[in-house]
XYZ file of C-alpha atoms in Angstrom:
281
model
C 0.000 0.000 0.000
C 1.627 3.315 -1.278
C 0.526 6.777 0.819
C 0.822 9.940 -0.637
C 0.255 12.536 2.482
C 0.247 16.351 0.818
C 1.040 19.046 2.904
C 4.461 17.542 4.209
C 6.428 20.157 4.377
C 4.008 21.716 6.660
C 3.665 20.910 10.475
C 0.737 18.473 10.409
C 1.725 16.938 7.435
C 5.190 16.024 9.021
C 4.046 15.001 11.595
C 1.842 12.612 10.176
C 4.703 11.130 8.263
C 6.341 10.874 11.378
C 3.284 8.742 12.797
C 2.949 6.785 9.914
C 6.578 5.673 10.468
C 5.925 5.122 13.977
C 2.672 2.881 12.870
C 5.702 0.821 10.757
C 4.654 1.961 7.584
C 7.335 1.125 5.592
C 9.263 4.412 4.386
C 9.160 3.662 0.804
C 5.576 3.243 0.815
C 5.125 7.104 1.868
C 5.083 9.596 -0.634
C 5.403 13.192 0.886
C 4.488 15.590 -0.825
C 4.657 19.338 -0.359
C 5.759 22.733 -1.935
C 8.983 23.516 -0.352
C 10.339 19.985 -0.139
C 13.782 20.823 1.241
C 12.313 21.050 4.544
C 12.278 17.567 4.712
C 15.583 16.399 3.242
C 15.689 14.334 6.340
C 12.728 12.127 5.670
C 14.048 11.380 2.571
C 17.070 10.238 3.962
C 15.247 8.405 5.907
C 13.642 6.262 2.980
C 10.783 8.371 2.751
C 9.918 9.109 -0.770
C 9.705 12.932 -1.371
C 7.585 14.834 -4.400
C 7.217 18.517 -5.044
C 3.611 19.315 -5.303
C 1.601 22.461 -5.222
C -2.070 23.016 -5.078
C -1.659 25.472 -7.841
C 0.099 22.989 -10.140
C -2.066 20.220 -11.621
C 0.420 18.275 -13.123
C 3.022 18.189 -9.627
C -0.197 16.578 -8.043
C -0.727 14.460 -10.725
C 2.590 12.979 -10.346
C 3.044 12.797 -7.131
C -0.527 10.641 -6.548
C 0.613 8.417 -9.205
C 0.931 4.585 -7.990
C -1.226 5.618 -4.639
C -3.768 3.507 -2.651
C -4.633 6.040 -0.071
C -3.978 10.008 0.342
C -3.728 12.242 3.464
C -5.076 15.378 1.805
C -4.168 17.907 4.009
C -5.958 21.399 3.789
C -4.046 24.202 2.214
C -3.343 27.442 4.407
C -4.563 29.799 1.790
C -7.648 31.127 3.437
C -10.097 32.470 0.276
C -7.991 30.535 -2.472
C -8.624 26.749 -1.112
C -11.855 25.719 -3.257
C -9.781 26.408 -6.570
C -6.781 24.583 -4.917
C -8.698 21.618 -3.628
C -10.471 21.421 -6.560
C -7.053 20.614 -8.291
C -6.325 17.915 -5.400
C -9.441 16.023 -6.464
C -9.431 16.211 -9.958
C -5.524 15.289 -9.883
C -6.593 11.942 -7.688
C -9.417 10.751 -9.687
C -6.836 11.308 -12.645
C -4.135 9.007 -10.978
C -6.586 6.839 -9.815
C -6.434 7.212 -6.096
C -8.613 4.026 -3.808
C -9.388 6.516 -0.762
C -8.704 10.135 0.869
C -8.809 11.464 3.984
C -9.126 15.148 4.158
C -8.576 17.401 7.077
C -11.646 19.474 7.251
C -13.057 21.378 9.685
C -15.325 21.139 12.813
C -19.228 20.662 11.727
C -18.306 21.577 8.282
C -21.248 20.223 6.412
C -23.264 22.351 9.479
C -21.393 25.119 10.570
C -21.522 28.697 9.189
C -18.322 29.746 10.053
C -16.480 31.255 7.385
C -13.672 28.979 7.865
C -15.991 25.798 7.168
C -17.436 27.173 3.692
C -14.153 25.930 1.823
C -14.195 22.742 3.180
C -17.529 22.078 3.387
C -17.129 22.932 -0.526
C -14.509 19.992 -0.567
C -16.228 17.960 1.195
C -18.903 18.405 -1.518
C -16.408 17.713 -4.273
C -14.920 14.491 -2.972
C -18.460 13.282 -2.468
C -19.028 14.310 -6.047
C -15.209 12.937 -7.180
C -16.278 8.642 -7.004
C -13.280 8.304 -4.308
C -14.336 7.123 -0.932
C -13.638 9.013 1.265
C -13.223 9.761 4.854
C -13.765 13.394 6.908
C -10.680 14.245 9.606
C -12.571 17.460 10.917
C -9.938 18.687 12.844
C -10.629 21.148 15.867
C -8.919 23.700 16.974
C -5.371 23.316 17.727
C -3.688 24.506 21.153
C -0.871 25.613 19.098
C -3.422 28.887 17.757
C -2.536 30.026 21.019
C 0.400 32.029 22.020
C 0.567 31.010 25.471
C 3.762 32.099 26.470
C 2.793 35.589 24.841
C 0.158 34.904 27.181
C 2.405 35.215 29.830
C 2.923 38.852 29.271
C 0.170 39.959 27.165
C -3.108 37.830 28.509
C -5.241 36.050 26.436
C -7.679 38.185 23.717
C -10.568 36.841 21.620
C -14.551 37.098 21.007
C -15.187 33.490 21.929
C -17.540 34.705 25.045
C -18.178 31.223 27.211
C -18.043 29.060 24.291
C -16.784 26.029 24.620
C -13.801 25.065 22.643
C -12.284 21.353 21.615
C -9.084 22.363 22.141
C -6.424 19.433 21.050
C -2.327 19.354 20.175
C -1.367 19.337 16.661
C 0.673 15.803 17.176
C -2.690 14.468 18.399
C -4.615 15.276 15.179
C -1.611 14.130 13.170
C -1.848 11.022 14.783
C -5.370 10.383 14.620
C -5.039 11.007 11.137
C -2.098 8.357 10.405
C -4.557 6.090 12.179
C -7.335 6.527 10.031
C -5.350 6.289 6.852
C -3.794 2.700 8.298
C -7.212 1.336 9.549
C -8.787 -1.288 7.335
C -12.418 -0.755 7.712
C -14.342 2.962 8.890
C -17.444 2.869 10.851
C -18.169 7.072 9.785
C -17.643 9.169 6.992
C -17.000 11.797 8.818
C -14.901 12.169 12.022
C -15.534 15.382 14.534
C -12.003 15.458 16.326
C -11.132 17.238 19.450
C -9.622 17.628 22.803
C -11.169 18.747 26.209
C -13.667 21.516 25.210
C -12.667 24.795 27.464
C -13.822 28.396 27.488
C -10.804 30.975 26.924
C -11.144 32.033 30.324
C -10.408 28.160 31.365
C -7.413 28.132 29.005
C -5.969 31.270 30.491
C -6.829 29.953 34.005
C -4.965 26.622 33.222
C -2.273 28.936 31.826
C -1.969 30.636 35.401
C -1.627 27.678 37.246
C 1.444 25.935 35.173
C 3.634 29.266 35.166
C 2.746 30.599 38.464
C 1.617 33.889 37.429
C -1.941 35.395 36.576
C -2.669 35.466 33.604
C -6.365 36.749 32.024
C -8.868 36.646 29.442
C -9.850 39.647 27.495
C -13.403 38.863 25.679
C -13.759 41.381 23.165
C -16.674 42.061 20.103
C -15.824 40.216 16.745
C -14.990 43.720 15.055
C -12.741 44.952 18.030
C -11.188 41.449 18.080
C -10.746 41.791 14.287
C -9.087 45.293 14.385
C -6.735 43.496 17.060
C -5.602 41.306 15.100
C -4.664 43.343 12.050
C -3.198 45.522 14.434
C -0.931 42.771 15.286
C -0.088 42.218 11.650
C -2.046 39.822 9.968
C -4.133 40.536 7.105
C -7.474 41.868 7.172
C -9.702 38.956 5.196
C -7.244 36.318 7.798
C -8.102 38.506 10.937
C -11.769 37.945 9.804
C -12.070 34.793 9.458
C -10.614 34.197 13.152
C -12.680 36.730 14.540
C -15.782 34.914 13.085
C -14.315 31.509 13.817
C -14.295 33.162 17.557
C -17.652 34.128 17.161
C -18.841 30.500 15.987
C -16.743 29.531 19.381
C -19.222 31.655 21.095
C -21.786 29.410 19.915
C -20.964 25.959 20.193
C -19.396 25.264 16.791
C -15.770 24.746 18.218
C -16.887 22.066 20.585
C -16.404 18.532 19.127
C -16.623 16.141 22.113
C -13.696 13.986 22.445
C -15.143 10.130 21.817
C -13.778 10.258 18.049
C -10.239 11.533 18.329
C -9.915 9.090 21.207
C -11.450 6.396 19.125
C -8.806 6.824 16.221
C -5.840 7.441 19.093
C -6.834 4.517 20.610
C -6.274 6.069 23.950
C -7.489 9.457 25.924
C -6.728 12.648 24.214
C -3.393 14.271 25.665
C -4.613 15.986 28.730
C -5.432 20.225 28.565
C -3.092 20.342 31.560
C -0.255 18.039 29.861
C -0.486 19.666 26.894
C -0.087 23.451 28.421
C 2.494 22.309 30.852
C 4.560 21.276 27.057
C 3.513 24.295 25.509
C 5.423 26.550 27.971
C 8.786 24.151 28.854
């Protein structure tokens, strides 16, 4: 069984190479495949095998599917320019003949109106459409969104209110998702996958007791919480759709329950506490 995981040269996608290897995949039955593949020269040293492949670029994904039973699809990054880009992932797998994909979507995507979930609900949509079975990874919100050791200084901002958040580590998702791809048989099409669901205010409290010192939430409106966020530097449509992903927080849409990304782990989530007490060593 050959697996083409895109996104590689990205930190999920590594690090679901890295659990694949773990699983004992065999490294020359990985393809990894990713824009800027010099950031894993290692894993091809390794055995790995390595492809440059962009969203953008038909043809790189066509080639770099070629041969495979299964593929990770990772989401791209490029907030407003995915449905063209996944698009070009599914038309390049039907083209190389792909047997299954599991795409990293997003929390109650076929549900949710979040801004965030419209592009993948919209991929969602087109791997139905594609003929390829395949299998939903709606990943939740990772505790690596969070600066906490800006935290430290700065306190924690958002517009999340009391919402309830499934907040999980990146490594956990990545590993959930190695599992998937691995398993033989899939009792759900679509997987809802997060960690202990917390208000902000929880986070930040958890955040005071590992370091000692106090450390608060700020709850602000979705515009102020937008103009923050620019303010810190990131572009206006990007510090929309957080502030709106916030605001879906607010009402539910972040929380995912735990029972599926335990299910795929084949254990308990990584602990809130564990995983803050990591995210400031």
């Amino acid at each position: 069984m050959t697996i083409v995981v895109t996104g590689a040269t990205g930190h999920l996608g590594r690090l679901a190479v890295e659990s694949l290897l773990a699983r004992g995949v065999p490294a020359d039955r990985i393809v990894a495949a990713g824009r800027s593949v010099e950031k894993i020269q290692d894993l091809a040293d390794r055995g790995v095998r390595v492809a440059r492949a962009s969203y953008d670029e038909p043809e790189s994904l066509r080639k770099a599917f070629a041969g495979a039973d299964r593929l990770l699809f990772v989401s791209g990054s490029e907030v407003g320019r995915r449905i063209q880009q996944h698009a070009n992932v599914v038309a390049a797998a039907v083209d190389a003949g792909v047997g299954r994909i599991f795409y990293t979507s997003a929390p109650h995507a076929d549900t949710s109106d979040m801004i965030l979930a419209g592009e993948h609900a919209a991929t969602e949509r087109a791997l139905d459409a594609s003929g390829i079975p395949s299998v939903f990874l709606r990943n939740g919100w990772y505790l690596e969104n969070y600066d906490l050791r800006g935290a430290l200084e700065h306190g924690l901002l958002g517009a999340a209110g009391d919402g309830k958040i499934s907040i999980a580590t990146r490594a956990d998702l990545a590993e959930a998702a190695a599992a998937a791809v691995v398993a033989d048989v899939h009792d759900k099409q679509a997987y809802e996958l997060g960690g202990e669901a917390v208000t902000l205010a929880e986070l930040a409290a958890e955040v005071s007791r590992q370091s000692g010192q106090e450390v608060t939430y700020t709850n602000l409106s979705q515009e102020k919480y937008a103009e923050f966020l620019v303010g810190a530097g990131l572009p206006e449509q990007f510090a929309a759709v957080l502030a709106d992903s916030d605001r879906g927080a607010s009402a539910g849409l972040l929380d995912t329950g735990t029972g599926d990304l335990a299910k795929l782990l084949g254990r308990p989530a990584t602990p809130l506490a564990d995983a803050v007490r990591a995210a400031l060593a």
